[in-house]
PDB file of C-alpha atoms in Angstrom:
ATOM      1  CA  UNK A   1      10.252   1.022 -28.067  1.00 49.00           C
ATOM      2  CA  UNK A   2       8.673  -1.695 -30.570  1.00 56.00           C
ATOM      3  CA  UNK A   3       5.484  -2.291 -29.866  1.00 73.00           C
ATOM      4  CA  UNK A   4       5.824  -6.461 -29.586  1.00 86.00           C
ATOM      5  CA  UNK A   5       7.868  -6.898 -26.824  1.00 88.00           C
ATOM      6  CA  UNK A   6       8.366 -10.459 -25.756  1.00 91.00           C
ATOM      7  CA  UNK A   7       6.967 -11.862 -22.746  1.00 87.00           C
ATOM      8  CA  UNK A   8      10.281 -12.003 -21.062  1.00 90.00           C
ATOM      9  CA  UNK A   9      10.859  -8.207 -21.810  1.00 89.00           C
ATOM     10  CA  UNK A  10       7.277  -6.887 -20.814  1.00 84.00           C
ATOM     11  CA  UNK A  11       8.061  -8.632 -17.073  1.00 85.00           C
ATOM     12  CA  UNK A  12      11.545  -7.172 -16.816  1.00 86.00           C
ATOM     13  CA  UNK A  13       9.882  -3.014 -18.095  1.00 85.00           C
ATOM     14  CA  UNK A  14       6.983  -4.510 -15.534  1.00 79.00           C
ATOM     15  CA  UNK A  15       4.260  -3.793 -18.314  1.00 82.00           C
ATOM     16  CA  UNK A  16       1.212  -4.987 -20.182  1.00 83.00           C
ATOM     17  CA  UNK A  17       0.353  -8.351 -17.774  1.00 82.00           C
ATOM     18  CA  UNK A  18       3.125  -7.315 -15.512  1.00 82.00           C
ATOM     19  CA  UNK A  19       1.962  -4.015 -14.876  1.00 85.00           C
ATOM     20  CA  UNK A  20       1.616  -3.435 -11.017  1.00 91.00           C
ATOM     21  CA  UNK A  21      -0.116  -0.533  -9.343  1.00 94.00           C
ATOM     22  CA  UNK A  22      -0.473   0.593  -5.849  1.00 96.00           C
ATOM     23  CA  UNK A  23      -1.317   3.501  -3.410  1.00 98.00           C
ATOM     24  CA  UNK A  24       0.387   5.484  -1.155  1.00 97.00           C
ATOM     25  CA  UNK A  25      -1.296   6.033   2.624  1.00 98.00           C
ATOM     26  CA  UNK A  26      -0.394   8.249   4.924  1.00 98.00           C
ATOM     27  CA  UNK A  27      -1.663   9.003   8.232  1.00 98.00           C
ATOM     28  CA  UNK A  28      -0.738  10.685  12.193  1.00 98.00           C
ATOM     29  CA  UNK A  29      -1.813   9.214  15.217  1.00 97.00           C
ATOM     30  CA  UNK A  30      -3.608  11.461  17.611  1.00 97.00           C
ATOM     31  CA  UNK A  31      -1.219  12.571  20.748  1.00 95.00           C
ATOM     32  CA  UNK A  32      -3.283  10.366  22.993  1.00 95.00           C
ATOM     33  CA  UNK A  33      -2.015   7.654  21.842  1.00 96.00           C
ATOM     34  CA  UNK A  34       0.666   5.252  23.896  1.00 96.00           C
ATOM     35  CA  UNK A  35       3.495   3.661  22.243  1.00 95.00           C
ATOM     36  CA  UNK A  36       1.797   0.833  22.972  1.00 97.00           C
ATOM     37  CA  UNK A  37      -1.543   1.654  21.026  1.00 97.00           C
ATOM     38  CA  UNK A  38       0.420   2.375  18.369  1.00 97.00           C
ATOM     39  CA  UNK A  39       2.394  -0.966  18.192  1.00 97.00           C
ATOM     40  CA  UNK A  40      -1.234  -2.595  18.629  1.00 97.00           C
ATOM     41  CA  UNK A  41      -3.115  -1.024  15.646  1.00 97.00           C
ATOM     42  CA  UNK A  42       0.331  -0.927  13.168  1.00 97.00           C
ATOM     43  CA  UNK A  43      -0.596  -4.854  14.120  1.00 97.00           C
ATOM     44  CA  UNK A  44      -4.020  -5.102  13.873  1.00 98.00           C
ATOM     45  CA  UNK A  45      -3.574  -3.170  10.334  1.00 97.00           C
ATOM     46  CA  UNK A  46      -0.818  -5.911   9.120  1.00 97.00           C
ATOM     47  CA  UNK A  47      -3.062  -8.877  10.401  1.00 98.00           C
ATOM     48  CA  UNK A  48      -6.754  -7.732   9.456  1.00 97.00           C
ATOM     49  CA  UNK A  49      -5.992  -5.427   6.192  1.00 97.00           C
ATOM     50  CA  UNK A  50      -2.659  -6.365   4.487  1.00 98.00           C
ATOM     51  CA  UNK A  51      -2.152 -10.148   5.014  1.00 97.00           C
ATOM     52  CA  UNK A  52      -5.811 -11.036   4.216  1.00 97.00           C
ATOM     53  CA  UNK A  53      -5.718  -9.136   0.790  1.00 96.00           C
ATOM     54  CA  UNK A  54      -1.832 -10.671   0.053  1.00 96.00           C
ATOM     55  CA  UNK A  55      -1.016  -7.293   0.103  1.00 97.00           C
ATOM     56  CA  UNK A  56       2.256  -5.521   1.643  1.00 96.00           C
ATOM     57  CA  UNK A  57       3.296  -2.648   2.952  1.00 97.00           C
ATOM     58  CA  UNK A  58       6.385  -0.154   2.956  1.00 97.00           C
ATOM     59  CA  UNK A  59       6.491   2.520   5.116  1.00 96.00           C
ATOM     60  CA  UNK A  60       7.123   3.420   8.762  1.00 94.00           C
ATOM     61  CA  UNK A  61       6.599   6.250  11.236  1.00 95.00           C
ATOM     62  CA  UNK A  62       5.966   7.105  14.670  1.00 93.00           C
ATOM     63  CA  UNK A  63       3.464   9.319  15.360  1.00 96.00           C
ATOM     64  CA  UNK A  64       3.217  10.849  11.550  1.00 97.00           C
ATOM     65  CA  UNK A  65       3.347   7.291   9.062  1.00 97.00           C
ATOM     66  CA  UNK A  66       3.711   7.108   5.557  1.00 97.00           C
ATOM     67  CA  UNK A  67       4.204   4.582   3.102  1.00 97.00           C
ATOM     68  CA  UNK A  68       3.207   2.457  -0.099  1.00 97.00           C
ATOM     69  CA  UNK A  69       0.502  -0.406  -0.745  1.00 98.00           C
ATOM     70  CA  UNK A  70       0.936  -2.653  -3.252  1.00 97.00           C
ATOM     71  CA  UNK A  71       0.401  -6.477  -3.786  1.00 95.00           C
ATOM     72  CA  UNK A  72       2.704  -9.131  -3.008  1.00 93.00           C
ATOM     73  CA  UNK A  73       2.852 -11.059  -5.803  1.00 90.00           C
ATOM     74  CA  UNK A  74       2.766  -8.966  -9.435  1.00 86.00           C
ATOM     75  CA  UNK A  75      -0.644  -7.583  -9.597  1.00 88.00           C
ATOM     76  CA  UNK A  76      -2.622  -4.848  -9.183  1.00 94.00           C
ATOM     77  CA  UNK A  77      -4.398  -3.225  -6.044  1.00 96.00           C
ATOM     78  CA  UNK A  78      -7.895  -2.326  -6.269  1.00 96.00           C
ATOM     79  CA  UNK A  79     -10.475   0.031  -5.081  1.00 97.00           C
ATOM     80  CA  UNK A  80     -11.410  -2.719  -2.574  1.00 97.00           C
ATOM     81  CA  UNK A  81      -8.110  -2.585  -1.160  1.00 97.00           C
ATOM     82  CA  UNK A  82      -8.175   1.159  -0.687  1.00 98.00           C
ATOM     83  CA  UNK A  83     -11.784   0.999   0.994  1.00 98.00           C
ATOM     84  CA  UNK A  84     -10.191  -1.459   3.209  1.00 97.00           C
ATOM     85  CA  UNK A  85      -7.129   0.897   4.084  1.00 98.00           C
ATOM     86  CA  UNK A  86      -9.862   3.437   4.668  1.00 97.00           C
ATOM     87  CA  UNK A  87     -12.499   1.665   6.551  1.00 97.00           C
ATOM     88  CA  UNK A  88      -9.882   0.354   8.930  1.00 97.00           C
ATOM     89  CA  UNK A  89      -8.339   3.573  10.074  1.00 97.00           C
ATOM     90  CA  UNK A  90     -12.069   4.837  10.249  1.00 96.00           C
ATOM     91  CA  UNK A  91     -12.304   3.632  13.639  1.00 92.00           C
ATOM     92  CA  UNK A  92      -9.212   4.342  14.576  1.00 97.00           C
ATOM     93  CA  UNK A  93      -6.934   7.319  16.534  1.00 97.00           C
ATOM     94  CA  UNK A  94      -5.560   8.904  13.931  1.00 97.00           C
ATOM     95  CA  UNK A  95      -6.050  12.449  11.874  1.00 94.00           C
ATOM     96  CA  UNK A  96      -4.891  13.348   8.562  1.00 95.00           C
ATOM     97  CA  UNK A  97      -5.429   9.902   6.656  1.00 97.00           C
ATOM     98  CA  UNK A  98      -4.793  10.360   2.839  1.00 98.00           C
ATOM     99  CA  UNK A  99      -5.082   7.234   0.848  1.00 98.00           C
ATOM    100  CA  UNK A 100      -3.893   8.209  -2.399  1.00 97.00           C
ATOM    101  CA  UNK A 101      -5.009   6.881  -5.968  1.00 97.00           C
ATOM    102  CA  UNK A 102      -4.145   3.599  -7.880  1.00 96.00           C
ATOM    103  CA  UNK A 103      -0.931   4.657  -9.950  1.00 95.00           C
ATOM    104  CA  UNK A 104       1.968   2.302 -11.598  1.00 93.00           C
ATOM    105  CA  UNK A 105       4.208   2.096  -8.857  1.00 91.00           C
ATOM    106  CA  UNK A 106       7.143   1.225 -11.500  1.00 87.00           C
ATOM    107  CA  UNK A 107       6.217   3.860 -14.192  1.00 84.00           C
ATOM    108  CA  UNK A 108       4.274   5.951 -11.978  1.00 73.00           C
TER     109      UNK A 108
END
């Protein structure tokens, strides 16, 4: 493609300003864990780690969860906002946490 898009085509091919890049997390919880805990910290995560940082997140699970990060307005994440991801589910029940690396969720 040319090379000088204009501004209304970089946002529709989402690049250049309106490049966006997030991570994908993934993570089990131990067999422990209630239905209940689980509910609790899929909360606590939403409340103290995604809303804060205006990010979102698409995934689901039950016991085995997987899904993508990304912001929720166009932007970029950050290494902050993996380190976040990460330090949360430090302290929590769960095994097998992969946080994966910044990549163009559009392009990627």
């Amino acid at each position: 493609m040319a090379a000088n898009r204009s501004r209304r085509l970089r946002k529709k091919l989402r690049v250049d300003e309106f490049q966006e890049f997030g991570f994908d997390v993934n993570w089990t919880f131990n067999d422990s864990v209630t239905e209940e805990q689980i509910d609790a910290i899929v909360d606590q995560f939403i409340d103290e780690v995604i809303e804060p940082n205006d990010l979102g997140y698409h995934g689901g699970g039950h016991k085995e969860w997987e899904g993508i990060i990304a912001t929720q307005a166009i932007g970029k994440c950050t290494e902050e906002n993996r380190a976040a991801v990460k330090a949360f589910f430090a302290n929590q029940p769960v095994s097998d946490l992969e946080i994966g690396e910044l990549y163009d969720i559009w392009w990627g």
